[in-house]
Amino acid sequence: MRKLAALSILLLVVLVGVFGVIRVVSGQGPITEGGQQILTQEQDGANLREISAPTGQNGLDAELNIGFIDSPTATCYQPNPNVDACFINWYYLSVTSDPNYMVSLEVTLNDFGKVSRSQGFFQTSMYIPFSMLGNGFQVTCGAQVDRGNPDLVGLGNSYAYTIRAKDTAALSSANYGTVYCPAYIP
């Protein structure tokens, strides 16, 4: 009987140790520039989106509180083909956090820095339609660039962007991508 009890206790200790290690390892990820640990990532071609939390925070519980940013159809358009001026905009930007509140949603064009910052006030989601950003963010269209890719023929400058959201628990979500502008042909 003592052997069975000792074996049961040993098995219980081993299981607790194994599941504890699995829980710690699954919450650890690479560290971002801001000192946050990446909890999860998704990539579609060259576009990347991620959810991160402060280093040391329990990522398993935190991961469920903030969602990925939904930012479909990043577009660069040229309203007047006679002018070397294009505008970058999105159909909409949306992110949710529950039960935490959304603090901010920022758009950064990597060549220019932050171009937009929206702040939340006791709200668990943020939705920014394209019309809220006016015409978008003005950039130069640029001359036609040969990138060696037949899908990118006739395009001018490309701009990398980052969209980052933060909630009251210091969790953040980010989307990274590139948008290509039509070429300016004088």
PDB file of C-alpha atoms in Angstrom:
ATOM      1  CA  MET A   1       0.000   0.000   0.000  1.00  0.00           C
ATOM      2  CA  ARG A   2       2.863   2.392   0.817  1.00  0.00           C
ATOM      3  CA  LYS A   3       4.491   1.652  -2.532  1.00  0.00           C
ATOM      4  CA  LEU A   4       1.234   2.504  -4.342  1.00  0.00           C
ATOM      5  CA  ALA A   5       0.849   5.758  -2.389  1.00  0.00           C
ATOM      6  CA  ALA A   6       4.500   6.711  -3.019  1.00  0.00           C
ATOM      7  CA  LEU A   7       4.144   5.876  -6.721  1.00  0.00           C
ATOM      8  CA  SER A   8       0.938   7.950  -6.973  1.00  0.00           C
ATOM      9  CA  ILE A   9       2.594  10.941  -5.291  1.00  0.00           C
ATOM     10  CA  LEU A  10       5.648  10.632  -7.541  1.00  0.00           C
ATOM     11  CA  LEU A  11       3.431  10.461 -10.639  1.00  0.00           C
ATOM     12  CA  LEU A  12       1.479  13.510  -9.473  1.00  0.00           C
ATOM     13  CA  VAL A  13       4.685  15.500  -8.888  1.00  0.00           C
ATOM     14  CA  VAL A  14       6.031  14.556 -12.332  1.00  0.00           C
ATOM     15  CA  LEU A  15       2.757  15.526 -14.064  1.00  0.00           C
ATOM     16  CA  VAL A  16       2.576  18.864 -12.250  1.00  0.00           C
ATOM     17  CA  GLY A  17       6.192  19.558 -13.189  1.00  0.00           C
ATOM     18  CA  VAL A  18       5.690  18.638 -16.846  1.00  0.00           C
ATOM     19  CA  PHE A  19       2.520  20.715 -17.256  1.00  0.00           C
ATOM     20  CA  GLY A  20       4.104  23.606 -15.369  1.00  0.00           C
ATOM     21  CA  VAL A  21       7.069  23.599 -17.765  1.00  0.00           C
ATOM     22  CA  ILE A  22       4.751  23.386 -20.782  1.00  0.00           C
ATOM     23  CA  ARG A  23       2.740  26.350 -19.468  1.00  0.00           C
ATOM     24  CA  VAL A  24       5.897  28.445 -18.930  1.00  0.00           C
ATOM     25  CA  VAL A  25       7.408  27.548 -22.311  1.00  0.00           C
ATOM     26  CA  SER A  26       4.213  28.238 -24.267  1.00  0.00           C
ATOM     27  CA  GLY A  27       3.998  31.736 -22.756  1.00  0.00           C
ATOM     28  CA  GLN A  28       7.531  32.628 -23.777  1.00  0.00           C
ATOM     29  CA  GLY A  29       8.231  34.052 -27.180  1.00  0.00           C
ATOM     30  CA  PRO A  30      10.700  36.339 -28.879  1.00  0.00           C
ATOM     31  CA  ILE A  31      11.094  39.797 -27.375  1.00  0.00           C
ATOM     32  CA  THR A  32      10.105  42.845 -29.468  1.00  0.00           C
ATOM     33  CA  GLU A  33      12.018  46.144 -29.633  1.00  0.00           C
ATOM     34  CA  GLY A  34       9.754  47.606 -26.933  1.00  0.00           C
ATOM     35  CA  GLY A  35      10.634  44.815 -24.478  1.00  0.00           C
ATOM     36  CA  GLN A  36       7.378  42.929 -25.056  1.00  0.00           C
ATOM     37  CA  GLN A  37       7.189  39.188 -25.602  1.00  0.00           C
ATOM     38  CA  ILE A  38       5.384  38.018 -28.728  1.00  0.00           C
ATOM     39  CA  LEU A  39       2.521  35.700 -27.790  1.00  0.00           C
ATOM     40  CA  THR A  40       1.302  34.789 -31.266  1.00  0.00           C
ATOM     41  CA  GLN A  41       1.939  35.745 -34.895  1.00  0.00           C
ATOM     42  CA  GLU A  42       0.291  35.271 -38.272  1.00  0.00           C
ATOM     43  CA  GLN A  43       1.923  35.909 -41.628  1.00  0.00           C
ATOM     44  CA  ASP A  44       0.352  36.298 -45.070  1.00  0.00           C
ATOM     45  CA  GLY A  45       3.025  36.779 -47.700  1.00  0.00           C
ATOM     46  CA  ALA A  46       5.116  39.741 -46.580  1.00  0.00           C
ATOM     47  CA  ASN A  47       2.427  40.976 -44.180  1.00  0.00           C
ATOM     48  CA  LEU A  48       2.727  40.095 -40.499  1.00  0.00           C
ATOM     49  CA  ARG A  49       0.498  40.619 -37.475  1.00  0.00           C
ATOM     50  CA  GLU A  50       1.217  39.790 -33.845  1.00  0.00           C
ATOM     51  CA  ILE A  51      -0.046  40.005 -30.281  1.00  0.00           C
ATOM     52  CA  SER A  52       2.435  40.796 -27.512  1.00  0.00           C
ATOM     53  CA  ALA A  53       2.473  41.362 -23.752  1.00  0.00           C
ATOM     54  CA  PRO A  54       4.935  42.855 -21.264  1.00  0.00           C
ATOM     55  CA  THR A  55       7.841  40.506 -20.561  1.00  0.00           C
ATOM     56  CA  GLY A  56       7.017  38.231 -17.627  1.00  0.00           C
ATOM     57  CA  GLN A  57       3.229  38.553 -17.922  1.00  0.00           C
ATOM     58  CA  ASN A  58       1.356  35.276 -18.158  1.00  0.00           C
ATOM     59  CA  GLY A  59       0.756  35.123 -21.892  1.00  0.00           C
ATOM     60  CA  LEU A  60      -1.683  32.211 -21.735  1.00  0.00           C
ATOM     61  CA  ASP A  61      -4.311  34.315 -19.978  1.00  0.00           C
ATOM     62  CA  ALA A  62      -3.383  37.600 -21.634  1.00  0.00           C
ATOM     63  CA  GLU A  63      -3.623  36.234 -25.169  1.00  0.00           C
ATOM     64  CA  LEU A  64      -7.398  36.019 -24.967  1.00  0.00           C
ATOM     65  CA  ASN A  65      -7.881  39.669 -24.005  1.00  0.00           C
ATOM     66  CA  ILE A  66      -6.825  41.532 -27.158  1.00  0.00           C
ATOM     67  CA  GLY A  67      -7.543  40.514 -30.728  1.00  0.00           C
ATOM     68  CA  PHE A  68      -5.642  40.924 -33.943  1.00  0.00           C
ATOM     69  CA  ILE A  69      -6.127  44.241 -35.690  1.00  0.00           C
ATOM     70  CA  ASP A  70      -8.397  43.920 -38.694  1.00  0.00           C
ATOM     71  CA  SER A  71      -7.036  46.255 -41.382  1.00  0.00           C
ATOM     72  CA  PRO A  72      -8.204  45.076 -44.805  1.00  0.00           C
ATOM     73  CA  THR A  73      -7.341  46.606 -48.126  1.00  0.00           C
ATOM     74  CA  ALA A  74      -4.416  48.918 -47.543  1.00  0.00           C
ATOM     75  CA  THR A  75      -4.584  51.103 -50.642  1.00  0.00           C
ATOM     76  CA  CYS A  76      -2.399  53.731 -52.248  1.00  0.00           C
ATOM     77  CA  TYR A  77      -4.266  55.737 -54.862  1.00  0.00           C
ATOM     78  CA  GLN A  78      -3.491  58.681 -57.112  1.00  0.00           C
ATOM     79  CA  PRO A  79      -6.527  60.985 -57.468  1.00  0.00           C
ATOM     80  CA  ASN A  80      -4.884  63.170 -60.140  1.00  0.00           C
ATOM     81  CA  PRO A  81      -2.531  61.366 -62.560  1.00  0.00           C
ATOM     82  CA  ASN A  82      -0.903  64.708 -63.504  1.00  0.00           C
ATOM     83  CA  VAL A  83       0.422  65.242 -59.955  1.00  0.00           C
ATOM     84  CA  ASP A  84       3.042  63.171 -58.101  1.00  0.00           C
ATOM     85  CA  ALA A  85       0.811  62.865 -55.023  1.00  0.00           C
ATOM     86  CA  CYS A  86      -0.758  59.650 -53.760  1.00  0.00           C
ATOM     87  CA  PHE A  87      -2.767  58.859 -50.636  1.00  0.00           C
ATOM     88  CA  ILE A  88      -2.546  55.775 -48.403  1.00  0.00           C
ATOM     89  CA  ASN A  89      -5.703  54.647 -46.617  1.00  0.00           C
ATOM     90  CA  TRP A  90      -7.462  51.511 -45.322  1.00  0.00           C
ATOM     91  CA  TYR A  91     -11.100  50.502 -45.770  1.00  0.00           C
ATOM     92  CA  TYR A  92     -11.293  50.369 -41.972  1.00  0.00           C
ATOM     93  CA  LEU A  93      -9.188  49.612 -38.888  1.00  0.00           C
ATOM     94  CA  SER A  94     -10.723  47.567 -36.085  1.00  0.00           C
ATOM     95  CA  VAL A  95      -9.543  45.904 -32.868  1.00  0.00           C
ATOM     96  CA  THR A  96     -11.226  44.551 -29.725  1.00  0.00           C
ATOM     97  CA  SER A  97     -10.147  43.814 -26.183  1.00  0.00           C
ATOM     98  CA  ASP A  98     -12.252  42.118 -23.549  1.00  0.00           C
ATOM     99  CA  PRO A  99     -12.586  42.665 -20.590  1.00  0.00           C
ATOM    100  CA  ASN A 100      -9.872  45.347 -20.827  1.00  0.00           C
ATOM    101  CA  TYR A 101     -10.433  48.724 -22.462  1.00  0.00           C
ATOM    102  CA  MET A 102      -8.704  49.923 -25.605  1.00  0.00           C
ATOM    103  CA  VAL A 103      -6.218  52.725 -24.973  1.00  0.00           C
ATOM    104  CA  SER A 104      -4.927  53.608 -28.437  1.00  0.00           C
ATOM    105  CA  LEU A 105      -4.630  52.667 -32.088  1.00  0.00           C
ATOM    106  CA  GLU A 106      -1.667  54.161 -33.970  1.00  0.00           C
ATOM    107  CA  VAL A 107      -0.698  54.129 -37.637  1.00  0.00           C
ATOM    108  CA  THR A 108       2.963  54.565 -38.537  1.00  0.00           C
ATOM    109  CA  LEU A 109       4.313  54.949 -42.053  1.00  0.00           C
ATOM    110  CA  ASN A 110       7.883  53.824 -41.598  1.00  0.00           C
ATOM    111  CA  ASP A 111       9.268  56.596 -43.850  1.00  0.00           C
ATOM    112  CA  PHE A 112       7.384  59.349 -41.972  1.00  0.00           C
ATOM    113  CA  GLY A 113       6.762  58.139 -38.407  1.00  0.00           C
ATOM    114  CA  LYS A 114       3.375  58.213 -36.650  1.00  0.00           C
ATOM    115  CA  VAL A 115       0.685  59.654 -38.881  1.00  0.00           C
ATOM    116  CA  SER A 116      -2.425  58.858 -36.814  1.00  0.00           C
ATOM    117  CA  ARG A 117      -3.281  58.155 -33.172  1.00  0.00           C
ATOM    118  CA  SER A 118      -6.798  57.383 -31.970  1.00  0.00           C
ATOM    119  CA  GLN A 119      -7.503  57.036 -28.265  1.00  0.00           C
ATOM    120  CA  GLY A 120     -10.188  55.020 -26.521  1.00  0.00           C
ATOM    121  CA  PHE A 121     -12.222  55.986 -23.482  1.00  0.00           C
ATOM    122  CA  PHE A 122     -13.872  53.125 -21.576  1.00  0.00           C
ATOM    123  CA  GLN A 123     -14.492  51.118 -24.730  1.00  0.00           C
ATOM    124  CA  THR A 124     -13.631  47.502 -25.472  1.00  0.00           C
ATOM    125  CA  SER A 125     -13.345  47.986 -29.233  1.00  0.00           C
ATOM    126  CA  MET A 126     -12.168  50.580 -31.727  1.00  0.00           C
ATOM    127  CA  TYR A 127     -13.445  50.960 -35.282  1.00  0.00           C
ATOM    128  CA  ILE A 128     -12.016  53.593 -37.608  1.00  0.00           C
ATOM    129  CA  PRO A 129     -13.651  53.797 -41.068  1.00  0.00           C
ATOM    130  CA  PHE A 130     -11.712  55.129 -44.069  1.00  0.00           C
ATOM    131  CA  SER A 131     -13.641  58.419 -43.998  1.00  0.00           C
ATOM    132  CA  MET A 132     -12.344  59.192 -40.498  1.00  0.00           C
ATOM    133  CA  LEU A 133      -8.823  59.462 -41.950  1.00  0.00           C
ATOM    134  CA  GLY A 134      -9.908  61.957 -44.626  1.00  0.00           C
ATOM    135  CA  ASN A 135      -8.293  61.253 -47.988  1.00  0.00           C
ATOM    136  CA  GLY A 136      -5.624  59.234 -46.213  1.00  0.00           C
ATOM    137  CA  PHE A 137      -1.963  60.088 -45.771  1.00  0.00           C
ATOM    138  CA  GLN A 138      -0.271  61.949 -48.623  1.00  0.00           C
ATOM    139  CA  VAL A 139       2.921  60.437 -50.022  1.00  0.00           C
ATOM    140  CA  THR A 140       4.813  60.747 -53.301  1.00  0.00           C
ATOM    141  CA  CYS A 141       3.784  58.230 -55.944  1.00  0.00           C
ATOM    142  CA  GLY A 142       7.289  58.009 -57.402  1.00  0.00           C
ATOM    143  CA  ALA A 143       8.580  56.918 -60.773  1.00  0.00           C
ATOM    144  CA  GLN A 144       7.978  53.429 -62.081  1.00  0.00           C
ATOM    145  CA  VAL A 145      10.286  50.957 -60.341  1.00  0.00           C
ATOM    146  CA  ASP A 146      11.391  47.627 -61.838  1.00  0.00           C
ATOM    147  CA  ARG A 147      11.206  45.183 -58.932  1.00  0.00           C
ATOM    148  CA  GLY A 148      11.726  42.066 -61.041  1.00  0.00           C
ATOM    149  CA  ASN A 149       8.219  40.847 -60.200  1.00  0.00           C
ATOM    150  CA  PRO A 150       5.617  40.751 -63.001  1.00  0.00           C
ATOM    151  CA  ASP A 151       2.831  41.391 -60.451  1.00  0.00           C
ATOM    152  CA  LEU A 152       4.401  44.745 -59.497  1.00  0.00           C
ATOM    153  CA  VAL A 153       4.855  46.220 -63.003  1.00  0.00           C
ATOM    154  CA  GLY A 154       3.680  49.824 -63.377  1.00  0.00           C
ATOM    155  CA  LEU A 155       4.021  50.661 -59.710  1.00  0.00           C
ATOM    156  CA  GLY A 156       5.981  53.463 -58.085  1.00  0.00           C
ATOM    157  CA  ASN A 157       7.096  53.862 -54.473  1.00  0.00           C
ATOM    158  CA  SER A 158       6.332  51.322 -51.781  1.00  0.00           C
ATOM    159  CA  TYR A 159       5.659  52.233 -48.159  1.00  0.00           C
ATOM    160  CA  ALA A 160       5.954  49.983 -45.129  1.00  0.00           C
ATOM    161  CA  TYR A 161       3.402  50.556 -42.376  1.00  0.00           C
ATOM    162  CA  THR A 162       2.768  49.477 -38.801  1.00  0.00           C
ATOM    163  CA  ILE A 163      -0.625  49.581 -37.114  1.00  0.00           C
ATOM    164  CA  ARG A 164      -0.397  49.124 -33.337  1.00  0.00           C
ATOM    165  CA  ALA A 165      -3.143  48.914 -30.699  1.00  0.00           C
ATOM    166  CA  LYS A 166      -2.754  48.884 -26.912  1.00  0.00           C
ATOM    167  CA  ASP A 167      -5.187  48.044 -24.106  1.00  0.00           C
ATOM    168  CA  THR A 168      -5.337  48.872 -20.385  1.00  0.00           C
ATOM    169  CA  ALA A 169      -3.501  45.642 -19.458  1.00  0.00           C
ATOM    170  CA  ALA A 170      -0.497  46.798 -21.561  1.00  0.00           C
ATOM    171  CA  LEU A 171      -1.189  44.109 -24.164  1.00  0.00           C
ATOM    172  CA  SER A 172      -0.520  45.192 -27.709  1.00  0.00           C
ATOM    173  CA  SER A 173      -1.468  43.983 -31.145  1.00  0.00           C
ATOM    174  CA  ALA A 174       0.322  44.991 -34.335  1.00  0.00           C
ATOM    175  CA  ASN A 175      -0.007  44.625 -38.092  1.00  0.00           C
ATOM    176  CA  TYR A 176       2.919  45.135 -40.439  1.00  0.00           C
ATOM    177  CA  GLY A 177       2.643  45.442 -44.194  1.00  0.00           C
ATOM    178  CA  THR A 178       3.670  47.201 -47.367  1.00  0.00           C
ATOM    179  CA  VAL A 179       1.517  49.161 -49.778  1.00  0.00           C
ATOM    180  CA  TYR A 180       2.529  49.961 -53.368  1.00  0.00           C
ATOM    181  CA  CYS A 181       1.568  53.214 -55.085  1.00  0.00           C
ATOM    182  CA  PRO A 182       0.810  53.700 -58.777  1.00  0.00           C
ATOM    183  CA  ALA A 183       3.711  55.176 -60.715  1.00  0.00           C
ATOM    184  CA  TYR A 184       3.744  58.877 -61.524  1.00  0.00           C
ATOM    185  CA  ILE A 185       4.264  59.246 -65.260  1.00  0.00           C
ATOM    186  CA  PRO A 186       4.725  62.944 -66.220  1.00  0.00           C
TER     187      PRO A 186
END
